[in-house]
XYZ file of C-alpha atoms in Angstrom:
776
model
C 108.924 46.106 123.068
C 109.575 43.024 125.326
C 112.167 44.873 127.164
C 109.973 47.842 127.896
C 107.144 45.484 128.798
C 109.333 43.798 131.335
C 110.448 47.135 132.663
C 106.989 48.286 133.219
C 105.886 45.175 134.917
C 108.859 45.462 137.149
C 108.070 49.229 137.985
C 104.309 49.173 138.386
C 104.553 48.209 142.001
C 106.843 50.837 143.129
C 104.835 53.373 141.249
C 101.738 52.107 142.874
C 103.465 52.415 146.220
C 104.522 55.922 145.369
C 100.954 57.107 144.352
C 99.578 55.410 147.631
C 102.239 57.037 149.842
C 101.871 60.432 148.219
C 98.181 60.300 148.628
C 98.707 59.587 152.311
C 100.986 62.575 152.549
C 98.337 64.836 150.972
C 95.537 63.485 153.173
C 97.840 64.202 156.352
C 98.590 67.829 154.999
C 94.861 68.365 154.577
C 94.379 68.081 158.247
C 96.583 71.239 158.866
C 95.145 72.921 155.699
C 94.106 76.089 157.600
C 97.551 76.710 158.934
C 99.487 79.540 157.538
C 102.535 81.183 158.961
C 102.622 85.004 159.505
C 106.316 85.019 158.504
C 105.293 83.392 155.181
C 103.192 86.513 154.479
C 106.233 88.689 154.883
C 107.950 86.803 152.094
C 104.837 86.760 150.022
C 104.546 90.530 150.233
C 108.062 90.925 148.908
C 107.105 88.596 145.939
C 103.922 90.474 145.203
C 105.644 93.827 145.401
C 108.349 92.422 142.976
C 105.643 91.487 140.410
C 104.025 94.729 140.793
C 107.174 96.617 139.951
C 108.250 97.780 143.450
C 111.350 95.652 143.546
C 112.361 93.327 146.218
C 110.968 95.627 148.948
C 108.641 95.115 151.877
C 107.416 98.689 151.782
C 108.047 101.904 150.099
C 111.239 103.938 150.781
C 114.161 102.195 152.472
C 115.383 98.800 151.024
C 115.578 96.302 153.749
C 116.074 92.432 153.403
C 113.456 91.319 155.860
C 113.319 87.689 154.429
C 115.868 84.822 154.607
C 114.555 83.037 151.504
C 115.601 84.739 148.311
C 114.947 81.842 145.936
C 111.623 81.163 147.491
C 110.601 84.804 147.009
C 111.570 84.453 143.401
C 109.778 81.198 142.873
C 106.510 82.474 144.395
C 106.916 85.724 142.347
C 107.280 83.516 139.157
C 103.956 81.806 140.223
C 102.285 85.241 140.669
C 103.675 86.387 137.358
C 101.734 83.478 135.850
C 98.721 84.979 137.368
C 98.486 82.651 140.504
C 97.658 84.032 143.827
C 100.932 84.251 146.004
C 99.451 82.064 148.752
C 98.237 79.602 146.078
C 101.685 79.389 144.382
C 103.582 79.099 147.808
C 101.196 76.192 148.962
C 101.643 74.483 145.542
C 105.330 74.593 146.015
C 105.358 73.346 149.586
C 102.942 70.364 148.644
C 105.218 69.475 145.702
C 108.188 69.649 148.074
C 106.864 67.132 150.507
C 106.012 64.681 147.766
C 109.451 65.097 146.285
C 110.823 64.310 149.718
C 108.620 61.014 149.873
C 109.795 60.232 146.305
C 113.447 60.908 147.224
C 113.330 58.622 150.299
C 112.009 55.845 148.093
C 114.903 55.916 145.631
C 117.595 53.380 146.334
C 121.108 54.929 146.225
C 122.582 51.416 145.353
C 120.311 50.921 142.298
C 119.134 54.410 141.429
C 115.485 53.163 141.100
C 112.524 53.290 143.346
C 112.114 50.569 145.831
C 108.615 49.504 146.926
C 109.795 48.742 150.460
C 111.780 51.968 150.725
C 108.488 53.934 149.538
C 106.271 52.097 151.863
C 108.312 52.403 155.038
C 110.619 55.435 154.601
C 108.046 57.478 152.427
C 105.132 56.170 154.634
C 106.722 57.380 157.862
C 107.713 60.557 156.307
C 103.960 61.047 155.223
C 102.938 60.287 158.952
C 105.312 63.069 160.238
C 103.233 65.940 161.539
C 105.840 68.777 160.743
C 105.894 67.546 156.970
C 101.988 67.972 157.073
C 102.133 71.222 158.828
C 104.750 72.795 156.729
C 103.137 71.666 153.501
C 100.648 74.431 154.447
C 102.732 76.866 156.319
C 103.609 79.105 153.082
C 107.250 79.337 154.022
C 110.156 77.510 152.081
C 110.329 74.481 154.442
C 107.970 72.205 152.704
C 109.742 72.787 149.447
C 113.161 72.380 150.918
C 112.452 69.013 152.312
C 112.079 67.689 148.724
C 115.205 69.552 147.633
C 117.217 68.179 150.664
C 115.838 64.666 149.972
C 116.989 64.879 146.226
C 120.361 66.263 147.311
C 121.049 63.471 149.849
C 120.082 60.867 147.247
C 122.516 62.399 144.628
C 125.339 62.570 147.190
C 124.810 58.962 148.441
C 124.547 57.892 144.842
C 128.026 59.369 144.161
C 129.607 57.479 147.106
C 131.657 54.420 145.822
C 131.572 55.324 142.089
C 134.746 55.130 140.205
C 134.217 58.556 138.517
C 134.307 61.856 140.163
C 130.829 63.125 141.326
C 129.557 65.657 138.734
C 128.673 69.233 139.541
C 124.986 68.649 138.695
C 124.919 66.755 141.973
C 125.529 70.083 143.783
C 122.576 71.825 142.143
C 120.001 70.831 144.788
C 122.457 71.769 147.505
C 123.028 75.187 145.886
C 119.200 75.551 145.779
C 119.114 74.928 149.517
C 121.734 77.655 150.045
C 119.445 80.283 148.228
C 116.229 78.984 149.716
C 117.330 79.827 153.287
C 120.113 81.974 154.517
C 121.117 78.973 156.737
C 120.404 76.425 154.003
C 124.063 76.491 152.967
C 124.783 74.531 156.266
C 122.794 71.598 155.096
C 124.715 71.384 151.835
C 128.011 71.769 153.423
C 127.237 69.073 155.961
C 126.180 66.727 153.226
C 129.207 67.269 151.168
C 131.432 67.090 154.496
C 129.930 63.772 155.243
C 130.579 62.447 151.554
C 134.344 63.717 151.866
C 134.596 62.120 155.282
C 133.435 58.691 153.715
C 135.845 58.945 151.024
C 138.675 59.935 153.103
C 138.091 56.945 155.528
C 138.163 54.586 152.723
C 141.019 52.250 153.615
C 141.088 53.225 157.413
C 142.689 55.872 159.290
C 146.194 55.249 157.851
C 144.790 56.254 154.488
C 143.412 59.469 156.010
C 147.045 60.182 157.384
C 148.473 59.588 153.909
C 146.481 62.658 152.488
C 143.383 60.869 151.488
C 141.306 63.622 153.006
C 142.655 66.260 150.445
C 142.131 63.969 147.593
C 138.527 63.400 148.786
C 137.902 67.087 149.063
C 139.122 67.611 145.602
C 137.038 64.773 144.296
C 133.863 66.414 145.767
C 134.862 70.089 144.955
C 132.773 70.091 141.672
C 129.740 69.217 144.097
C 130.504 72.145 146.371
C 131.131 74.587 143.403
C 127.488 75.370 142.778
C 126.891 75.983 146.444
C 129.820 78.628 146.432
C 128.572 80.346 143.227
C 125.088 80.588 144.648
C 126.246 82.043 148.154
C 128.651 84.460 146.309
C 125.920 85.577 143.999
C 123.480 86.158 146.879
C 126.040 88.071 148.794
C 126.814 90.286 145.829
C 123.133 90.804 145.381
C 122.598 91.706 148.960
C 125.482 94.204 149.062
C 124.581 95.823 145.889
C 120.849 96.089 146.442
C 120.482 96.405 150.154
C 123.862 97.790 151.142
C 124.488 95.026 153.736
C 126.465 91.761 154.092
C 123.794 90.101 156.135
C 120.078 90.106 156.084
C 118.244 92.371 158.335
C 116.547 89.350 159.938
C 119.951 88.128 161.255
C 120.289 91.333 163.125
C 116.649 90.942 164.547
C 117.108 87.187 165.563
C 120.515 86.026 165.954
C 122.318 86.160 169.410
C 124.835 83.646 170.861
C 124.830 83.451 174.655
C 124.197 81.057 177.462
C 120.420 81.702 177.611
C 120.021 81.022 173.789
C 122.030 77.781 174.254
C 119.721 76.593 176.930
C 116.714 77.535 174.974
C 118.116 75.702 172.082
C 118.835 72.534 173.991
C 115.177 72.530 175.567
C 113.931 72.961 172.071
C 115.933 69.990 170.839
C 115.071 67.853 173.782
C 111.259 68.282 173.162
C 111.542 68.089 169.398
C 113.490 64.700 169.494
C 111.006 63.266 172.016
C 108.274 63.980 169.353
C 110.588 62.259 166.786
C 111.509 59.202 168.954
C 110.310 56.438 166.595
C 112.302 57.798 163.647
C 115.399 58.319 165.935
C 115.150 54.769 167.242
C 114.919 53.338 163.713
C 117.906 55.318 162.569
C 120.090 54.158 165.441
C 118.976 50.450 164.509
C 119.898 50.867 160.836
C 123.217 52.528 161.892
C 124.642 49.598 163.922
C 123.753 47.061 161.333
C 126.705 45.766 159.300
C 127.342 46.522 155.654
C 129.762 48.810 153.890
C 127.324 50.878 151.684
C 125.005 51.352 154.494
C 127.709 52.587 156.851
C 128.748 55.101 154.183
C 125.307 56.508 153.992
C 124.932 56.606 157.747
C 128.077 58.929 157.897
C 126.551 61.469 155.512
C 123.090 61.430 157.263
C 124.473 61.625 160.835
C 126.761 64.487 159.648
C 123.818 66.401 158.411
C 121.609 65.500 161.478
C 124.133 66.188 164.319
C 125.513 69.388 162.517
C 122.023 70.932 162.048
C 121.261 69.880 165.746
C 124.226 71.761 166.867
C 123.191 74.829 164.820
C 119.841 74.787 166.328
C 121.207 74.592 169.828
C 123.643 77.474 169.119
C 120.754 79.855 167.844
C 118.290 78.951 170.512
C 115.918 76.731 168.561
C 112.797 78.082 166.950
C 109.386 79.705 168.015
C 107.147 78.394 165.311
C 104.599 75.434 165.821
C 105.209 71.983 164.337
C 108.910 71.893 164.699
C 109.686 74.098 161.694
C 113.409 74.207 161.928
C 113.714 70.587 162.977
C 111.902 69.419 160.009
C 115.164 69.032 157.979
C 116.279 66.095 160.126
C 113.095 64.142 159.365
C 114.253 63.558 155.854
C 117.777 61.853 156.668
C 115.970 59.934 159.440
C 113.279 58.531 157.045
C 116.221 57.454 154.685
C 117.394 55.255 157.653
C 113.903 53.742 157.964
C 113.767 53.134 154.139
C 117.137 51.456 154.406
C 115.927 49.000 156.949
C 112.847 48.162 154.763
C 115.137 47.706 151.710
C 117.381 45.281 153.545
C 114.456 43.341 155.006
C 113.015 43.005 151.497
C 116.293 42.129 149.953
C 116.686 39.212 152.355
C 113.326 37.850 151.345
C 114.900 36.645 148.071
C 113.647 33.053 147.213
C 110.498 33.788 149.304
C 107.213 34.932 147.723
C 107.502 38.735 147.200
C 103.947 39.312 148.513
C 104.796 37.861 151.892
C 107.798 40.156 152.252
C 105.846 43.141 151.232
C 103.026 42.197 153.553
C 105.478 42.050 156.358
C 106.867 45.508 155.364
C 103.288 46.955 155.155
C 102.180 45.495 158.632
C 105.556 46.657 160.230
C 105.105 50.121 158.658
C 101.618 50.361 159.839
C 102.471 49.747 163.389
C 105.452 52.166 163.367
C 103.436 54.845 161.667
C 100.675 54.426 164.401
C 103.332 54.640 167.237
C 104.854 57.678 165.322
C 101.571 59.555 165.331
C 100.700 58.795 168.727
C 103.950 60.267 169.855
C 103.766 63.264 167.865
C 100.003 64.035 168.578
C 100.875 64.016 172.377
C 103.352 66.873 171.492
C 102.301 70.396 172.578
C 104.000 72.079 169.473
C 102.353 69.873 167.047
C 99.006 70.412 168.684
C 99.643 74.187 168.575
C 99.979 73.874 164.765
C 96.466 72.203 164.624
C 94.879 75.190 166.321
C 96.958 78.192 165.284
C 94.599 80.322 163.231
C 95.095 84.002 164.293
C 96.891 84.964 160.899
C 93.667 84.569 159.133
C 92.297 87.408 161.288
C 94.086 89.766 159.065
C 92.111 88.899 155.985
C 89.042 90.750 156.828
C 90.769 93.612 158.734
C 93.379 94.026 155.993
C 90.578 94.194 153.269
C 88.749 96.719 155.236
C 91.546 98.995 155.684
C 92.452 98.748 151.988
C 89.001 99.620 150.934
C 88.502 102.298 153.451
C 91.896 103.952 153.425
C 93.990 102.599 150.572
C 93.564 105.653 148.411
C 95.112 107.846 151.184
C 98.029 105.606 151.714
C 98.284 105.760 155.539
C 101.208 104.341 157.313
C 100.513 101.053 159.245
C 102.678 100.114 162.059
C 102.544 96.422 163.114
C 104.197 93.816 165.450
C 102.970 90.929 163.179
C 104.650 92.039 159.914
C 102.877 89.422 157.680
C 99.171 89.120 157.657
C 97.907 92.813 157.904
C 100.528 94.441 155.592
C 100.001 91.569 153.007
C 96.179 91.698 153.006
C 95.916 95.584 153.375
C 98.736 96.339 151.016
C 99.408 99.642 152.965
C 102.706 101.246 153.393
C 103.885 99.698 156.716
C 106.376 99.917 159.623
C 107.600 96.769 161.340
C 107.857 97.454 164.923
C 109.775 94.312 165.723
C 112.427 95.364 163.250
C 112.549 92.252 160.959
C 111.643 94.732 158.062
C 113.116 97.935 159.569
C 116.871 98.687 159.486
C 116.797 101.352 162.318
C 115.163 99.013 164.918
C 117.393 96.033 163.920
C 120.497 98.258 164.197
C 119.452 99.644 167.772
C 118.781 96.518 169.857
C 117.874 97.016 173.503
C 120.247 96.010 176.268
C 118.201 92.917 176.956
C 118.536 91.522 173.416
C 119.338 87.917 173.200
C 117.345 86.935 176.443
C 113.770 86.822 175.200
C 111.660 85.261 172.492
C 113.550 85.006 169.361
C 112.322 87.615 166.896
C 110.335 89.475 169.122
C 112.737 91.376 171.314
C 113.433 94.421 169.310
C 111.490 97.646 169.518
C 111.783 101.497 169.875
C 108.788 103.375 170.806
C 110.338 106.719 170.440
C 111.330 105.892 167.012
C 107.900 104.486 166.071
C 106.279 107.783 167.378
C 108.649 109.921 165.289
C 107.606 108.086 162.174
C 103.970 109.012 163.032
C 102.076 106.041 161.735
C 98.452 106.649 161.044
C 97.398 103.068 162.180
C 98.998 100.779 164.738
C 98.248 97.222 165.114
C 99.722 95.763 168.346
C 100.521 91.989 168.740
C 98.682 89.994 166.241
C 96.881 90.184 162.661
C 93.880 91.936 163.895
C 95.515 94.267 166.392
C 95.106 94.499 170.287
C 94.200 97.247 172.555
C 97.126 96.214 174.947
C 100.533 95.664 173.496
C 102.804 92.852 174.547
C 105.933 93.771 172.844
C 108.674 96.481 173.545
C 107.706 99.194 171.109
C 104.061 99.074 172.124
C 104.785 98.930 175.927
C 107.055 101.960 175.384
C 104.386 103.794 173.352
C 101.677 103.275 175.847
C 103.713 105.122 178.576
C 104.191 108.194 176.491
C 101.971 111.016 176.950
C 102.199 112.369 173.611
C 101.103 108.974 172.231
C 98.181 109.107 174.632
C 97.273 112.558 173.335
C 97.584 111.819 169.681
C 96.288 108.240 169.327
C 92.911 106.519 170.131
C 92.026 102.940 170.115
C 89.150 101.941 167.915
C 87.174 98.660 167.021
C 86.600 97.606 163.597
C 84.424 94.747 162.339
C 85.074 93.558 158.724
C 82.322 91.991 156.657
C 84.772 89.678 154.866
C 87.181 86.851 155.874
C 86.502 85.413 159.226
C 84.972 88.684 160.380
C 87.546 88.907 163.277
C 87.088 92.116 165.057
C 90.109 94.457 164.799
C 91.405 96.539 167.620
C 93.562 99.301 166.174
C 95.182 102.517 167.425
C 94.601 105.476 164.932
C 96.314 108.754 164.913
C 93.486 110.972 165.836
C 95.291 114.348 165.942
C 97.209 114.979 162.583
C 97.910 112.387 160.045
C 95.897 111.242 157.043
C 92.941 109.701 158.945
C 92.588 111.900 161.802
C 90.519 115.014 163.012
C 90.513 118.000 160.518
C 90.552 121.291 162.358
C 89.960 124.861 160.895
C 89.237 128.022 162.833
C 85.485 127.448 162.880
C 85.129 123.827 162.166
C 86.174 120.432 163.605
C 85.504 117.283 161.581
C 85.874 114.030 163.451
C 85.497 110.715 161.487
C 82.766 108.553 162.847
C 84.955 105.560 163.558
C 86.636 107.500 166.515
C 83.228 106.922 168.233
C 84.094 103.166 168.770
C 86.736 103.654 171.581
C 87.240 102.151 175.005
C 84.282 103.830 176.582
C 81.829 102.163 174.259
C 81.135 98.734 172.767
C 80.220 100.051 169.363
C 82.192 98.949 166.179
C 83.074 100.421 162.923
C 82.003 98.651 159.750
C 82.204 99.410 156.059
C 79.346 101.002 154.393
C 77.988 100.481 150.847
C 80.433 103.170 149.590
C 83.464 101.428 151.164
C 83.793 104.005 153.931
C 84.207 103.249 157.699
C 81.421 104.247 159.906
C 80.527 103.634 163.416
C 77.439 101.675 164.229
C 75.658 102.436 167.544
C 72.870 100.433 169.109
C 71.036 100.445 172.351
C 73.373 97.805 173.755
C 76.445 99.009 171.881
C 76.276 102.801 172.199
C 79.009 104.936 170.583
C 81.302 107.422 172.462
C 83.701 109.783 170.978
C 86.326 110.051 173.758
C 87.521 113.268 175.076
C 88.268 115.692 172.243
C 90.063 119.013 172.866
C 87.541 121.867 172.020
C 88.379 125.518 172.061
C 86.456 128.007 174.191
C 83.387 129.149 172.584
C 79.819 128.093 171.512
C 79.790 124.987 169.211
C 76.916 123.190 167.333
C 77.214 119.582 166.792
C 75.884 117.738 163.689
C 76.249 114.027 162.988
C 76.160 112.668 159.550
C 74.205 110.891 158.147
C 70.985 112.264 159.629
C 68.805 109.754 161.606
C 65.171 109.911 160.734
C 64.264 107.794 163.819
C 65.992 110.252 166.292
C 69.133 109.698 168.187
C 70.087 110.082 171.772
C 72.998 112.416 172.037
C 74.761 113.372 175.182
C 77.677 115.832 175.725
C 80.045 115.086 178.514
C 82.788 117.349 179.958
C 85.656 116.592 182.287
C 83.065 116.808 185.231
C 80.414 114.591 183.612
C 77.244 115.347 181.970
C 76.750 118.882 180.842
C 74.452 121.368 182.597
C 71.288 122.082 180.770
C 70.587 125.735 180.197
C 67.170 125.790 178.524
C 65.322 124.322 175.690
C 66.856 121.160 174.147
C 69.254 121.836 171.311
C 72.603 121.049 169.933
C 74.697 124.075 170.964
C 77.084 123.882 173.895
C 78.878 126.599 175.519
C 82.595 125.792 176.415
C 83.998 128.635 178.667
C 87.585 127.411 178.438
C 89.660 125.076 176.207
C 88.732 121.652 177.566
C 88.017 117.998 176.580
C 84.531 117.095 175.513
C 83.075 113.769 174.784
C 79.898 112.816 172.883
C 77.794 109.712 173.520
C 75.414 108.571 170.848
C 72.724 105.763 170.595
C 69.252 105.123 168.912
C 66.317 106.178 170.868
C 65.406 104.034 173.793
C 63.249 100.972 172.846
C 64.746 101.099 169.215
C 65.954 97.652 167.897
C 67.921 99.168 165.022
C 71.198 100.815 164.754
C 72.249 104.451 163.937
C 75.325 104.908 161.693
C 77.841 107.623 162.432
C 79.959 108.640 159.363
C 81.142 112.067 160.738
C 80.656 114.316 163.723
C 81.204 118.027 163.022
C 81.424 120.955 165.423
C 80.903 124.423 163.952
C 81.164 127.704 165.722
C 77.742 129.057 166.679
C 78.695 132.349 168.341
C 75.337 133.962 167.635
C 73.113 131.028 168.946
C 71.899 130.718 172.546
C 73.585 127.717 174.120
C 71.399 124.690 175.334
C 74.215 123.218 177.584
C 77.385 124.275 179.216
C 80.335 122.396 180.906
C 79.740 122.413 184.674
C 82.496 124.142 186.639
C 84.402 122.071 189.061
C 82.846 122.106 192.613
C 79.265 122.336 191.546
C 76.759 119.516 191.548
C 74.759 119.006 188.348
C 71.310 120.686 188.585
C 68.520 119.480 186.360
C 64.712 119.708 186.297
C 62.706 116.753 187.660
C 61.099 115.971 184.095
C 64.699 115.411 182.864
C 64.782 112.314 184.936
C 60.985 111.176 184.935
C 61.345 108.684 182.080
C 62.082 105.270 183.630
C 65.139 103.452 182.143
C 65.398 99.744 181.950
C 67.661 97.602 184.464
C 70.939 96.775 182.943
C 71.080 99.707 180.617
C 74.841 100.525 180.386
C 75.894 102.935 183.006
C 77.369 105.398 180.511
C 74.533 105.218 177.986
C 73.782 108.698 176.591
C 70.149 108.494 178.144
C 71.795 108.519 181.617
C 73.256 111.359 183.443
C 77.043 110.877 184.430
C 77.670 112.565 187.762
C 80.707 113.378 189.778
C 81.359 112.981 193.533
C 78.992 115.908 194.328
C 76.144 114.190 192.468
C 73.108 115.890 191.123
C 70.316 118.305 192.485
C 66.827 117.963 191.142
C 64.465 121.016 191.455
C 60.806 120.212 192.232
C 58.607 121.896 189.599
C 55.335 121.801 191.668
C 53.746 120.905 195.042
C 53.373 117.214 195.469
C 53.334 114.437 198.139
C 56.182 111.933 198.388
C 56.083 108.562 200.035
C 58.834 106.762 198.155
C 61.789 107.607 195.805
C 62.526 105.303 192.908
C 66.232 105.726 191.961
C 67.889 103.974 188.984
C 71.643 104.204 189.178
C 74.777 102.243 188.399
C 74.209 98.800 190.141
C 77.546 98.923 192.100
C 77.241 102.429 193.546
C 75.638 103.465 196.779
C 73.792 106.821 196.827
C 73.093 109.365 199.628
C 69.841 111.085 199.276
C 68.380 114.291 200.771
C 65.206 116.337 200.510
C 65.918 119.995 201.211
C 63.842 123.118 201.530
C 66.312 126.069 201.498
C 68.885 125.297 204.194
C 66.623 122.872 205.987
C 66.932 119.099 205.356
C 63.517 117.423 205.480
C 64.750 113.927 205.025
C 68.106 112.174 204.580
C 68.436 108.533 203.556
C 70.680 106.030 201.459
C 70.265 103.835 198.501
C 72.793 101.076 198.637
C 74.391 99.121 195.784
C 72.216 96.714 194.022
C 74.472 94.353 192.232
C 72.722 92.751 189.207
C 75.585 91.856 186.892
C 76.017 95.124 185.152
C 74.399 98.443 184.143
C 71.604 100.338 185.893
C 69.577 98.846 188.848
C 66.609 100.477 190.329
C 66.116 100.915 194.104
C 62.836 101.961 195.803
C 63.315 103.830 199.065
C 60.340 104.246 201.436
C 60.264 107.364 203.408
C 59.449 106.950 207.042
C 56.476 109.357 206.559
C 54.861 111.187 203.933
C 56.481 114.590 202.919
C 54.563 117.353 201.077
C 56.981 118.986 198.787
C 56.704 122.543 197.658
C 57.719 124.150 194.358
C 61.331 124.894 194.552
C 62.269 122.113 197.081
C 65.250 120.129 196.089
C 66.059 116.322 196.002
C 69.786 115.672 196.091
C 71.553 112.309 195.112
C 75.396 111.881 195.423
C 77.441 108.664 195.197
C 78.842 107.621 198.580
C 80.507 104.431 197.613
C 81.226 102.528 194.463
C 84.100 102.534 191.744
C 84.150 106.275 190.929
C 82.047 105.927 187.733
C 78.525 106.896 188.662
C 75.459 107.580 186.852
C 71.683 107.999 187.198
C 69.004 106.682 184.831
C 65.896 108.047 186.480
C 64.597 109.503 189.700
C 60.870 109.302 190.373
C 58.942 110.702 193.319
C 56.120 108.420 194.145
C 53.004 109.787 196.177
């Protein structure tokens, strides 16, 4: 009992230091709690599908190894099997990893116990390292790996100088590194290589020439054995399960050339500038005398320099927070811990509290300098503000609810967020999870952004995805990567796909911008001989600002308002007479406008919903609530049915003719700033429109409401005679309609049948008229 009591008294201070530093690590990590890597969600999708019984696959069909972290996927899957959410399981492991790294740095390789000084200085500086805090939350294996690496380094250093041979159990953390990342084997090899070098150099270079190197290698062979077994097992699994010797991600990312080397050197120069405080402490610790310390330094510098060379060769990394450089932080922190341990050891004979106080003060000053240098770094700041991955939460849930039962194929550039949260069958257009794209690189491969160079628009089009999300987790109208750029240039893609907006009601409610296969596919237009059914979400395209939202039944419906009217873009309609119905019915009344290739349709008689199409042509439909309404009108479906026996109310205007409308069709004044293409307006071509006067009247002025940036020529005609000619110039007002009042030079008495013509003479080629009022 007395011995135990003394031991507890001796250890309470290191334990208190461990708790304090671990708490600081967790507090620092909390600053970046909203950061989550998109690539992490790729691995987590593999883990979830494994638990669900779909095997180690990213999507249905071909097996592709689109991850580089087999053991990480298995660990997360184990957490999910225990009923934890995959993200929760990953974050728990990452947090545990960075805490393990802090604890490992605090262990003295000389005594095998925790040192208060090592914990405060080495552990404290590690806790103050931004990459550690960032990747405690990133969801990838890096946070967990820092702890495994720290434990492995401690065990290797502990084995230096012992009379007995190192045991194979020392190699278990290094074997775990090999399975946690495809390139993790390098960290283990470097650590063992450093230990072999230390043993071989014992006794000087003469001993090395006498064959000591071979004896050292044999001594450390048991430590290397678990790594060899782990690598062999993973290679066998990869070959048997995926039919490949290397992961698909290696094909999609790895290239060795001059440009990659320059990129890697730039990455390292910027990264090490952000790590300057730790590097300086490591250099100081290295030059101080002392046999065991020099031995430890050889191992650590072997790991640091070897990993640095690897990063230079592969071109660095693209993720914020120095993801790949994080592994040098651990051995650098070991150096800082050494300095503190040596300083505290020299305080023997002096009061312990004075020595610890000096360590605390020095560590505080160093940690402050360390944070200042890091917080000035752009990559660390980027980690603090990158949140786009969370945009996939709401959009993914919306797609899953609205379309999950139909299992549409989702094509993405960002292969993590949207496939993970939607759960839909997916196609990776950047090739990380697609074997064909990875095996067919473009000629420029190796000269662009790592992991974002591959693509094949023709292949993607052949796969006929139902939904395409370019660029990010919520999709984008304009693609930035190769597959998307190629698709956008293809006429077949333009004919078959339409861009829509969706607005989820969950997550951060980020608006999604998706391309959906409109013709054919599971989500598109359904055509039969006498009927064309169009899902309402297609009325949220580029010509409008309406959005599609989930309804109470989980479907996806367009919502139109006066300021965000809906437009169904040009849809191919066969020749004939067609009646349009919109579901659900709107009790308050909607404003609906047909538009053909030449603009608004020609009215033929009483208002109705039947349009005559004289030849196969494209027809669009604009929908909004009645003017003055503050509500919205939902659009679940637009249906065209043949109405061969009904008299048409409209027809498409033949080319070369102006639009002809009665005066009362334009008599209702429209408010300024009403969007130019609102269904209450008439969209006109270059020939403009002609208004027939219905009764004799005196005219002293004309009020014209038209698109604000267009100029219009006006005429009053009686037969072939022009009674007056004038012009209404542009009236810029920031957007939408603008009213112009044109005084006539004299009063004109109009007769029934006279014509008032208005035609655009300047502007952007997109012209519309809201109202035309003849003032007495």
